[in-house]
PDB file of C-alpha atoms in Angstrom:
ATOM      1  CA  MET A   1       0.000   0.000   0.000  1.00 47.00           C
ATOM      2  CA  LYS A   2       2.832   2.382   0.963  1.00 44.00           C
ATOM      3  CA  THR A   3       4.582   1.621  -2.311  1.00 44.00           C
ATOM      4  CA  LYS A   4       1.399   2.381  -4.254  1.00 45.00           C
ATOM      5  CA  ASN A   5       0.876   5.660  -2.356  1.00 47.00           C
ATOM      6  CA  LEU A   6       4.492   6.653  -2.928  1.00 43.00           C
ATOM      7  CA  ALA A   7       4.121   5.936  -6.635  1.00 44.00           C
ATOM      8  CA  SER A   8       0.970   8.061  -6.763  1.00 45.00           C
ATOM      9  CA  ILE A   9       2.671  10.952  -4.988  1.00 40.00           C
ATOM     10  CA  LEU A  10       5.649  10.760  -7.339  1.00 40.00           C
ATOM     11  CA  SER A  11       3.319  10.752 -10.341  1.00 42.00           C
ATOM     12  CA  VAL A  12       1.530  13.859  -9.096  1.00 37.00           C
ATOM     13  CA  LEU A  13       4.845  15.600  -8.454  1.00 38.00           C
ATOM     14  CA  LEU A  14       6.133  14.757 -11.922  1.00 37.00           C
ATOM     15  CA  ILE A  15       2.934  15.985 -13.560  1.00 36.00           C
ATOM     16  CA  SER A  16       3.069  19.196 -11.503  1.00 40.00           C
ATOM     17  CA  LEU A  17       6.688  19.782 -12.452  1.00 39.00           C
ATOM     18  CA  ALA A  18       5.943  19.157 -16.113  1.00 40.00           C
ATOM     19  CA  PHE A  19       2.945  21.498 -16.002  1.00 37.00           C
ATOM     20  CA  GLY A  20       4.977  24.175 -14.251  1.00 42.00           C
ATOM     21  CA  HIS A  21       7.733  23.881 -16.840  1.00 38.00           C
ATOM     22  CA  ALA A  22       5.222  24.071 -19.685  1.00 37.00           C
ATOM     23  CA  ALA A  23       3.538  27.099 -18.103  1.00 35.00           C
ATOM     24  CA  ALA A  24       6.886  28.824 -17.704  1.00 38.00           C
ATOM     25  CA  GLN A  25       7.779  28.037 -21.306  1.00 40.00           C
ATOM     26  CA  GLY A  26       4.390  29.313 -22.427  1.00 42.00           C
ATOM     27  CA  PHE A  27       4.915  32.552 -20.513  1.00 45.00           C
ATOM     28  CA  GLN A  28       8.297  33.053 -22.136  1.00 45.00           C
ATOM     29  CA  HIS A  29       6.860  32.221 -25.537  1.00 63.00           C
ATOM     30  CA  ALA A  30       4.119  34.830 -25.191  1.00 72.00           C
ATOM     31  CA  ASP A  31       6.710  37.594 -25.036  1.00 87.00           C
ATOM     32  CA  SER A  32       9.091  36.055 -27.555  1.00 95.00           C
ATOM     33  CA  LEU A  33       9.594  37.543 -30.992  1.00 98.00           C
ATOM     34  CA  ARG A  34       7.530  35.705 -33.605  1.00 98.00           C
ATOM     35  CA  ILE A  35       8.056  36.301 -37.313  1.00 99.00           C
ATOM     36  CA  THR A  36       5.435  35.000 -39.742  1.00 99.00           C
ATOM     37  CA  TYR A  37       6.006  34.928 -43.498  1.00 99.00           C
ATOM     38  CA  ILE A  38       3.242  36.373 -45.683  1.00 99.00           C
ATOM     39  CA  ALA A  39       4.627  36.478 -49.241  1.00 99.00           C
ATOM     40  CA  ASN A  40       7.663  37.758 -51.122  1.00 99.00           C
ATOM     41  CA  TYR A  41       9.294  40.202 -48.662  1.00 99.00           C
ATOM     42  CA  GLY A  42       6.268  40.591 -46.394  1.00 99.00           C
ATOM     43  CA  ALA A  43       6.084  39.505 -42.772  1.00 99.00           C
ATOM     44  CA  LEU A  44       4.145  39.888 -39.540  1.00 99.00           C
ATOM     45  CA  LEU A  45       6.310  40.613 -36.486  1.00 99.00           C
ATOM     46  CA  GLN A  46       4.829  39.971 -33.046  1.00 98.00           C
ATOM     47  CA  ALA A  47       5.973  40.149 -29.436  1.00 98.00           C
ATOM     48  CA  GLY A  48       3.526  40.199 -26.563  1.00 96.00           C
ATOM     49  CA  ASP A  49       0.584  42.342 -27.654  1.00 96.00           C
ATOM     50  CA  LYS A  50       2.582  44.365 -30.204  1.00 98.00           C
ATOM     51  CA  ARG A  51       2.284  43.662 -33.931  1.00 98.00           C
ATOM     52  CA  VAL A  52       4.035  45.113 -36.961  1.00 99.00           C
ATOM     53  CA  LEU A  53       3.165  44.347 -40.585  1.00 99.00           C
ATOM     54  CA  ILE A  54       5.885  45.058 -43.134  1.00 99.00           C
ATOM     55  CA  ASP A  55       5.568  44.816 -46.946  1.00 99.00           C
ATOM     56  CA  GLY A  56       2.661  42.385 -46.649  1.00 98.00           C
ATOM     57  CA  LEU A  57      -0.224  44.424 -48.038  1.00 99.00           C
ATOM     58  CA  PHE A  58      -0.110  44.114 -51.818  1.00 98.00           C
ATOM     59  CA  ARG A  59      -2.439  42.682 -54.460  1.00 97.00           C
ATOM     60  CA  GLN A  60      -1.077  42.431 -57.989  1.00 93.00           C
ATOM     61  CA  GLY A  61       2.539  41.698 -57.182  1.00 96.00           C
ATOM     62  CA  VAL A  62       5.236  41.343 -59.838  1.00 97.00           C
ATOM     63  CA  GLU A  63       5.483  38.499 -62.346  1.00 96.00           C
ATOM     64  CA  GLY A  64       7.747  35.737 -61.086  1.00 96.00           C
ATOM     65  CA  TYR A  65       7.633  36.688 -57.409  1.00 98.00           C
ATOM     66  CA  ALA A  66       5.350  35.282 -54.715  1.00 98.00           C
ATOM     67  CA  ARG A  67       1.925  36.863 -54.360  1.00 98.00           C
ATOM     68  CA  VAL A  68      -0.168  36.982 -51.201  1.00 98.00           C
ATOM     69  CA  PRO A  69      -2.587  34.008 -51.266  1.00 98.00           C
ATOM     70  CA  LYS A  70      -6.173  35.218 -51.695  1.00 97.00           C
ATOM     71  CA  VAL A  71      -7.381  33.877 -48.353  1.00 97.00           C
ATOM     72  CA  LEU A  72      -4.543  35.642 -46.522  1.00 98.00           C
ATOM     73  CA  LEU A  73      -5.096  38.863 -48.461  1.00 98.00           C
ATOM     74  CA  ARG A  74      -8.752  38.865 -47.380  1.00 98.00           C
ATOM     75  CA  ASP A  75      -7.728  38.456 -43.742  1.00 98.00           C
ATOM     76  CA  LEU A  76      -5.074  41.150 -44.076  1.00 98.00           C
ATOM     77  CA  GLU A  77      -7.415  43.686 -45.629  1.00 99.00           C
ATOM     78  CA  LYS A  78     -10.325  42.877 -43.308  1.00 98.00           C
ATOM     79  CA  ASN A  79      -8.145  42.977 -40.165  1.00 98.00           C
ATOM     80  CA  ARG A  80      -8.996  39.486 -39.037  1.00 97.00           C
ATOM     81  CA  GLY A  81      -7.420  36.161 -38.180  1.00 95.00           C
ATOM     82  CA  PRO A  82      -3.698  36.238 -37.362  1.00 93.00           C
ATOM     83  CA  PHE A  83      -3.386  39.746 -38.812  1.00 96.00           C
ATOM     84  CA  ALA A  84      -5.998  41.406 -36.608  1.00 97.00           C
ATOM     85  CA  GLY A  85      -4.898  44.311 -34.489  1.00 97.00           C
ATOM     86  CA  ALA A  86      -1.625  45.322 -36.123  1.00 98.00           C
ATOM     87  CA  ASP A  87      -0.205  48.414 -34.438  1.00 99.00           C
ATOM     88  CA  VAL A  88       2.111  49.602 -37.209  1.00 99.00           C
ATOM     89  CA  LEU A  89       2.155  49.125 -40.974  1.00 99.00           C
ATOM     90  CA  LEU A  90       5.568  49.562 -42.586  1.00 99.00           C
ATOM     91  CA  VAL A  91       6.302  49.729 -46.308  1.00 99.00           C
ATOM     92  CA  SER A  92       9.845  49.738 -47.656  1.00 99.00           C
ATOM     93  CA  HIS A  93       9.022  51.180 -51.088  1.00 98.00           C
ATOM     94  CA  PRO A  94       6.137  51.546 -53.557  1.00 98.00           C
ATOM     95  CA  HIS A  95       6.738  48.603 -55.880  1.00 98.00           C
ATOM     96  CA  ALA A  96       3.773  46.324 -56.571  1.00 98.00           C
ATOM     97  CA  ASP A  97       5.351  43.280 -54.899  1.00 98.00           C
ATOM     98  CA  HIS A  98       5.708  45.235 -51.635  1.00 98.00           C
ATOM     99  CA  PHE A  99       2.837  47.709 -51.575  1.00 99.00           C
ATOM    100  CA  ASP A 100      -0.626  48.429 -52.878  1.00 98.00           C
ATOM    101  CA  ALA A 101      -2.249  51.660 -51.718  1.00 98.00           C
ATOM    102  CA  SER A 102      -5.770  50.210 -51.898  1.00 98.00           C
ATOM    103  CA  SER A 103      -4.728  47.198 -49.843  1.00 98.00           C
ATOM    104  CA  VAL A 104      -3.130  49.339 -47.133  1.00 98.00           C
ATOM    105  CA  ALA A 105      -6.164  51.643 -47.142  1.00 98.00           C
ATOM    106  CA  ALA A 106      -8.514  48.667 -46.747  1.00 98.00           C
ATOM    107  CA  HIS A 107      -6.640  47.501 -43.651  1.00 98.00           C
ATOM    108  CA  LEU A 108      -6.544  50.989 -42.140  1.00 98.00           C
ATOM    109  CA  ARG A 109     -10.303  51.343 -42.551  1.00 97.00           C
ATOM    110  CA  LYS A 110     -10.928  48.063 -40.711  1.00 97.00           C
ATOM    111  CA  ASN A 111      -8.245  48.491 -38.045  1.00 98.00           C
ATOM    112  CA  SER A 112      -8.833  51.732 -36.175  1.00 96.00           C
ATOM    113  CA  LYS A 113      -5.608  51.520 -34.165  1.00 96.00           C
ATOM    114  CA  ALA A 114      -3.189  50.818 -37.031  1.00 98.00           C
ATOM    115  CA  VAL A 115      -0.762  53.534 -38.120  1.00 98.00           C
ATOM    116  CA  LEU A 116       1.085  53.626 -41.443  1.00 99.00           C
ATOM    117  CA  LEU A 117       4.694  54.764 -41.142  1.00 99.00           C
ATOM    118  CA  SER A 118       6.438  55.121 -44.479  1.00 99.00           C
ATOM    119  CA  SER A 119       7.941  57.407 -47.098  1.00 99.00           C
ATOM    120  CA  GLN A 120       6.326  60.424 -48.713  1.00 98.00           C
ATOM    121  CA  GLN A 121       5.646  58.390 -51.864  1.00 99.00           C
ATOM    122  CA  VAL A 122       3.822  55.612 -49.996  1.00 99.00           C
ATOM    123  CA  VAL A 123       1.956  57.962 -47.662  1.00 98.00           C
ATOM    124  CA  SER A 124       0.826  60.149 -50.568  1.00 98.00           C
ATOM    125  CA  ALA A 125      -0.516  57.159 -52.526  1.00 98.00           C
ATOM    126  CA  THR A 126      -2.294  55.808 -49.439  1.00 98.00           C
ATOM    127  CA  HIS A 127      -3.768  59.229 -48.643  1.00 97.00           C
ATOM    128  CA  LYS A 128      -5.302  59.294 -52.115  1.00 97.00           C
ATOM    129  CA  ALA A 129      -6.669  55.744 -51.768  1.00 97.00           C
ATOM    130  CA  LEU A 130      -8.240  56.538 -48.386  1.00 96.00           C
ATOM    131  CA  ASP A 131     -10.145  59.498 -49.858  1.00 90.00           C
ATOM    132  CA  GLY A 132     -10.322  61.277 -46.511  1.00 84.00           C
ATOM    133  CA  ASP A 133     -10.594  58.248 -44.212  1.00 83.00           C
ATOM    134  CA  ALA A 134      -8.004  57.579 -41.493  1.00 83.00           C
ATOM    135  CA  ASN A 135      -5.633  60.240 -42.777  1.00 83.00           C
ATOM    136  CA  ASP A 136      -4.704  61.106 -39.190  1.00 91.00           C
ATOM    137  CA  ARG A 137      -3.008  57.696 -38.991  1.00 96.00           C
ATOM    138  CA  LEU A 138      -0.505  58.300 -41.777  1.00 98.00           C
ATOM    139  CA  ILE A 139       3.018  59.214 -40.653  1.00 98.00           C
ATOM    140  CA  GLU A 140       5.597  60.240 -43.234  1.00 98.00           C
ATOM    141  CA  ALA A 141       9.327  59.751 -42.725  1.00 98.00           C
ATOM    142  CA  THR A 142      11.681  60.164 -45.682  1.00 99.00           C
ATOM    143  CA  PRO A 143      15.306  60.627 -44.627  1.00 99.00           C
ATOM    144  CA  GLU A 144      17.891  61.618 -47.207  1.00 98.00           C
ATOM    145  CA  TRP A 145      19.988  58.821 -48.695  1.00 98.00           C
ATOM    146  CA  LYS A 146      22.399  57.376 -46.093  1.00 98.00           C
ATOM    147  CA  HIS A 147      20.566  59.185 -43.287  1.00 99.00           C
ATOM    148  CA  ARG A 148      18.216  57.841 -40.638  1.00 99.00           C
ATOM    149  CA  GLU A 149      15.293  58.899 -38.456  1.00 99.00           C
ATOM    150  CA  LYS A 150      13.984  57.395 -35.239  1.00 99.00           C
ATOM    151  CA  ARG A 151      10.258  57.169 -34.538  1.00 98.00           C
ATOM    152  CA  THR A 152       8.219  55.578 -31.768  1.00 98.00           C
ATOM    153  CA  VAL A 153       4.731  54.473 -32.767  1.00 98.00           C
ATOM    154  CA  ALA A 154       2.351  52.611 -30.439  1.00 97.00           C
ATOM    155  CA  GLY A 155       5.251  52.140 -28.050  1.00 97.00           C
ATOM    156  CA  ILE A 156       7.377  50.465 -30.748  1.00 99.00           C
ATOM    157  CA  GLU A 157      10.737  52.049 -31.530  1.00 99.00           C
ATOM    158  CA  ILE A 158      11.631  52.047 -35.219  1.00 99.00           C
ATOM    159  CA  ASP A 159      14.773  53.324 -36.929  1.00 99.00           C
ATOM    160  CA  ILE A 160      14.136  54.344 -40.533  1.00 99.00           C
ATOM    161  CA  LEU A 161      17.150  54.080 -42.834  1.00 99.00           C
ATOM    162  CA  ARG A 162      17.228  55.581 -46.319  1.00 99.00           C
ATOM    163  CA  ILE A 163      18.886  52.910 -48.453  1.00 98.00           C
ATOM    164  CA  ARG A 164      19.053  53.307 -52.224  1.00 98.00           C
ATOM    165  CA  HIS A 165      17.089  50.819 -54.337  1.00 98.00           C
ATOM    166  CA  GLY A 166      18.986  48.608 -56.733  1.00 96.00           C
ATOM    167  CA  TYR A 167      19.479  49.695 -60.382  1.00 93.00           C
ATOM    168  CA  ALA A 168      19.742  53.280 -61.613  1.00 93.00           C
ATOM    169  CA  HIS A 169      16.202  53.419 -63.013  1.00 95.00           C
ATOM    170  CA  ASN A 170      14.914  52.904 -59.440  1.00 92.00           C
ATOM    171  CA  TYR A 171      17.017  55.591 -57.755  1.00 96.00           C
ATOM    172  CA  SER A 172      14.095  58.027 -57.650  1.00 94.00           C
ATOM    173  CA  LEU A 173      12.118  55.599 -55.481  1.00 95.00           C
ATOM    174  CA  HIS A 174      12.114  56.111 -51.734  1.00 98.00           C
ATOM    175  CA  ASN A 175      13.478  52.784 -50.483  1.00 99.00           C
ATOM    176  CA  LEU A 176      13.527  52.486 -46.702  1.00 99.00           C
ATOM    177  CA  GLY A 177      15.276  50.083 -44.408  1.00 99.00           C
ATOM    178  CA  HIS A 178      13.930  49.539 -40.902  1.00 99.00           C
ATOM    179  CA  ILE A 179      15.333  48.457 -37.566  1.00 99.00           C
ATOM    180  CA  ILE A 180      12.317  47.388 -35.536  1.00 99.00           C
ATOM    181  CA  HIS A 181      12.740  47.061 -31.766  1.00 99.00           C
ATOM    182  CA  LEU A 182      10.341  44.349 -30.629  1.00 98.00           C
ATOM    183  CA  GLY A 183      10.383  41.755 -27.864  1.00 97.00           C
ATOM    184  CA  GLY A 184      13.809  42.897 -26.727  1.00 97.00           C
ATOM    185  CA  LYS A 185      15.182  42.145 -30.201  1.00 98.00           C
ATOM    186  CA  LYS A 186      16.284  44.223 -33.182  1.00 99.00           C
ATOM    187  CA  ILE A 187      14.931  43.147 -36.564  1.00 99.00           C
ATOM    188  CA  LEU A 188      16.399  44.555 -39.787  1.00 99.00           C
ATOM    189  CA  HIS A 189      14.496  44.813 -43.090  1.00 99.00           C
ATOM    190  CA  ILE A 190      16.265  46.597 -45.962  1.00 99.00           C
ATOM    191  CA  GLY A 191      13.784  46.741 -48.846  1.00 98.00           C
ATOM    192  CA  ASP A 192      15.244  46.146 -52.296  1.00 98.00           C
ATOM    193  CA  ALA A 193      18.570  47.703 -51.372  1.00 98.00           C
ATOM    194  CA  GLU A 194      21.361  48.128 -53.877  1.00 98.00           C
ATOM    195  CA  MET A 195      24.320  45.878 -53.030  1.00 98.00           C
ATOM    196  CA  ILE A 196      26.925  48.574 -52.482  1.00 98.00           C
ATOM    197  CA  SER A 197      28.860  49.288 -49.291  1.00 98.00           C
ATOM    198  CA  GLU A 198      27.957  52.980 -49.480  1.00 98.00           C
ATOM    199  CA  ASN A 199      24.338  52.040 -48.785  1.00 98.00           C
ATOM    200  CA  PHE A 200      25.207  50.610 -45.366  1.00 99.00           C
ATOM    201  CA  ALA A 201      28.556  51.867 -44.064  1.00 98.00           C
ATOM    202  CA  LEU A 202      27.359  55.027 -42.313  1.00 98.00           C
ATOM    203  CA  PHE A 203      24.666  53.196 -40.344  1.00 99.00           C
ATOM    204  CA  ASP A 204      27.266  51.150 -38.398  1.00 99.00           C
ATOM    205  CA  LEU A 205      24.906  48.172 -38.231  1.00 99.00           C
ATOM    206  CA  PRO A 206      27.420  45.853 -36.501  1.00 99.00           C
ATOM    207  CA  ALA A 207      27.257  48.207 -33.504  1.00 99.00           C
ATOM    208  CA  GLU A 208      23.456  47.829 -33.509  1.00 98.00           C
ATOM    209  CA  LYS A 209      23.865  44.094 -32.817  1.00 99.00           C
ATOM    210  CA  ILE A 210      21.008  43.097 -35.119  1.00 99.00           C
ATOM    211  CA  ASP A 211      19.263  39.984 -33.797  1.00 99.00           C
ATOM    212  CA  VAL A 212      17.404  39.015 -36.978  1.00 99.00           C
ATOM    213  CA  ALA A 213      18.016  40.293 -40.508  1.00 99.00           C
ATOM    214  CA  LEU A 214      15.264  39.768 -43.072  1.00 99.00           C
ATOM    215  CA  LEU A 215      17.195  39.930 -46.331  1.00 99.00           C
ATOM    216  CA  PRO A 216      16.499  39.608 -50.062  1.00 99.00           C
ATOM    217  CA  TYR A 217      18.073  36.312 -51.049  1.00 99.00           C
ATOM    218  CA  TRP A 218      20.556  37.891 -53.491  1.00 98.00           C
ATOM    219  CA  PHE A 219      22.433  39.357 -50.532  1.00 99.00           C
ATOM    220  CA  LEU A 220      23.234  35.756 -49.583  1.00 99.00           C
ATOM    221  CA  THR A 221      24.052  34.315 -53.012  1.00 98.00           C
ATOM    222  CA  SER A 222      26.290  37.012 -54.523  1.00 98.00           C
ATOM    223  CA  ALA A 223      29.843  37.973 -53.587  1.00 98.00           C
ATOM    224  CA  SER A 224      29.029  41.666 -53.133  1.00 98.00           C
ATOM    225  CA  GLY A 225      25.915  40.978 -51.068  1.00 98.00           C
ATOM    226  CA  SER A 226      27.599  38.365 -48.883  1.00 99.00           C
ATOM    227  CA  LYS A 227      30.440  40.777 -48.138  1.00 99.00           C
ATOM    228  CA  ILE A 228      27.944  43.404 -46.977  1.00 99.00           C
ATOM    229  CA  VAL A 229      26.140  40.899 -44.736  1.00 99.00           C
ATOM    230  CA  ARG A 230      29.353  39.638 -43.139  1.00 99.00           C
ATOM    231  CA  GLU A 231      31.116  42.973 -42.749  1.00 99.00           C
ATOM    232  CA  LEU A 232      28.488  45.721 -42.612  1.00 99.00           C
ATOM    233  CA  ILE A 233      25.457  44.007 -41.033  1.00 99.00           C
ATOM    234  CA  GLN A 234      26.718  41.033 -38.984  1.00 99.00           C
ATOM    235  CA  PRO A 235      23.305  39.796 -37.811  1.00 99.00           C
ATOM    236  CA  LYS A 236      22.907  37.033 -35.247  1.00 99.00           C
ATOM    237  CA  ALA A 237      20.257  35.297 -37.378  1.00 99.00           C
ATOM    238  CA  ILE A 238      19.280  35.559 -41.044  1.00 99.00           C
ATOM    239  CA  ILE A 239      15.986  34.923 -42.804  1.00 99.00           C
ATOM    240  CA  ALA A 240      16.142  34.879 -46.610  1.00 99.00           C
ATOM    241  CA  MET A 241      13.100  36.254 -48.439  1.00 99.00           C
ATOM    242  CA  HIS A 242      11.982  37.655 -51.824  1.00 99.00           C
ATOM    243  CA  ILE A 243      12.543  34.275 -53.530  1.00 98.00           C
ATOM    244  CA  GLU A 244      10.940  33.410 -56.858  1.00 97.00           C
ATOM    245  CA  PRO A 245       8.723  30.327 -56.306  1.00 97.00           C
ATOM    246  CA  ALA A 246      10.093  28.681 -59.456  1.00 97.00           C
ATOM    247  CA  GLN A 247      13.637  28.852 -58.079  1.00 97.00           C
ATOM    248  CA  VAL A 248      13.130  27.863 -54.443  1.00 98.00           C
ATOM    249  CA  SER A 249      15.202  24.665 -54.634  1.00 98.00           C
ATOM    250  CA  SER A 250      18.206  26.103 -56.446  1.00 98.00           C
ATOM    251  CA  ILE A 251      18.296  29.331 -54.440  1.00 98.00           C
ATOM    252  CA  SER A 252      17.898  27.486 -51.133  1.00 98.00           C
ATOM    253  CA  ALA A 253      20.858  25.287 -52.065  1.00 98.00           C
ATOM    254  CA  GLU A 254      22.991  28.333 -52.894  1.00 98.00           C
ATOM    255  CA  ILE A 255      22.109  29.994 -49.600  1.00 99.00           C
ATOM    256  CA  ALA A 256      22.946  26.824 -47.672  1.00 98.00           C
ATOM    257  CA  GLU A 257      26.445  26.854 -49.140  1.00 98.00           C
ATOM    258  CA  SER A 258      27.278  30.412 -48.112  1.00 97.00           C
ATOM    259  CA  PHE A 259      25.099  30.864 -45.018  1.00 99.00           C
ATOM    260  CA  PRO A 260      24.255  27.376 -43.701  1.00 98.00           C
ATOM    261  CA  SER A 261      22.474  28.681 -40.598  1.00 98.00           C
ATOM    262  CA  ALA A 262      20.166  31.004 -42.554  1.00 99.00           C
ATOM    263  CA  HIS A 263      16.481  30.149 -42.699  1.00 99.00           C
ATOM    264  CA  VAL A 264      14.634  30.455 -46.004  1.00 99.00           C
ATOM    265  CA  PHE A 265      11.021  31.690 -45.976  1.00 99.00           C
ATOM    266  CA  THR A 266       9.006  30.201 -48.849  1.00 97.00           C
ATOM    267  CA  ARG A 267       5.690  28.983 -47.365  1.00 98.00           C
ATOM    268  CA  PRO A 268       2.987  31.507 -46.398  1.00 98.00           C
ATOM    269  CA  MET A 269       2.295  31.480 -42.636  1.00 98.00           C
ATOM    270  CA  GLU A 270       5.627  29.801 -41.911  1.00 98.00           C
ATOM    271  CA  LYS A 271       6.715  30.982 -38.470  1.00 98.00           C
ATOM    272  CA  LEU A 272       9.948  31.379 -36.505  1.00 98.00           C
ATOM    273  CA  VAL A 273      10.268  32.210 -32.811  1.00 98.00           C
ATOM    274  CA  PHE A 274      13.276  33.977 -31.290  1.00 98.00           C
TER     275      PHE A 274
END
């Protein structure tokens, strides 16, 4: 009888310990940084009750690159499901595979707490699409090339970096990089940045100690891009994005050779926790 009672007590203790450990893990997880892939270079960043959407609200896209699946686009624009309650909407630049003014406007109309923080070009296009609605929730920040601005929106600190877009015919576009401070981590997103040292050197990103860099894949598969990542960014973790669906296998293999610890986002709603 004593043996049976002892066994029962031990079982209860083990279950209690396991439950306590799970609860503690769950508590830690609630405040952890979670990054969810949407499509192309778009992601949802979450930590605790704070949410940031970056480059995820677009409709048409660009031929060859991943588009937002229709069911996800509906949820994004209607402010529901996993995308409900975003605090900040960020847009790196006004290309169709990163931004659609009507899509951003649709979300702003449904989500009364969301604020758009972006360049003059993006804010102007969104202002027109809103036609008078929610214009008090549009914040413009357009630093000069190689300069930065710091903003705090909804309690989220964001550094806005003006980084030139790749290729001369795109130089007139306002391409923004962002350092997002969330969940005690720093997340870097650089838009379609040109792969030149001059774009990054003055920001002293190694001193920022970037925890997670969301990077266009070509920064990981080219000599010039890889040099920038290793010398001028030096992130603790890398997530490769902006990958053409038709080339997922070959590009993933190339990335694995140069940056074996990098994660490759290719499946909508794929999630990583840091």
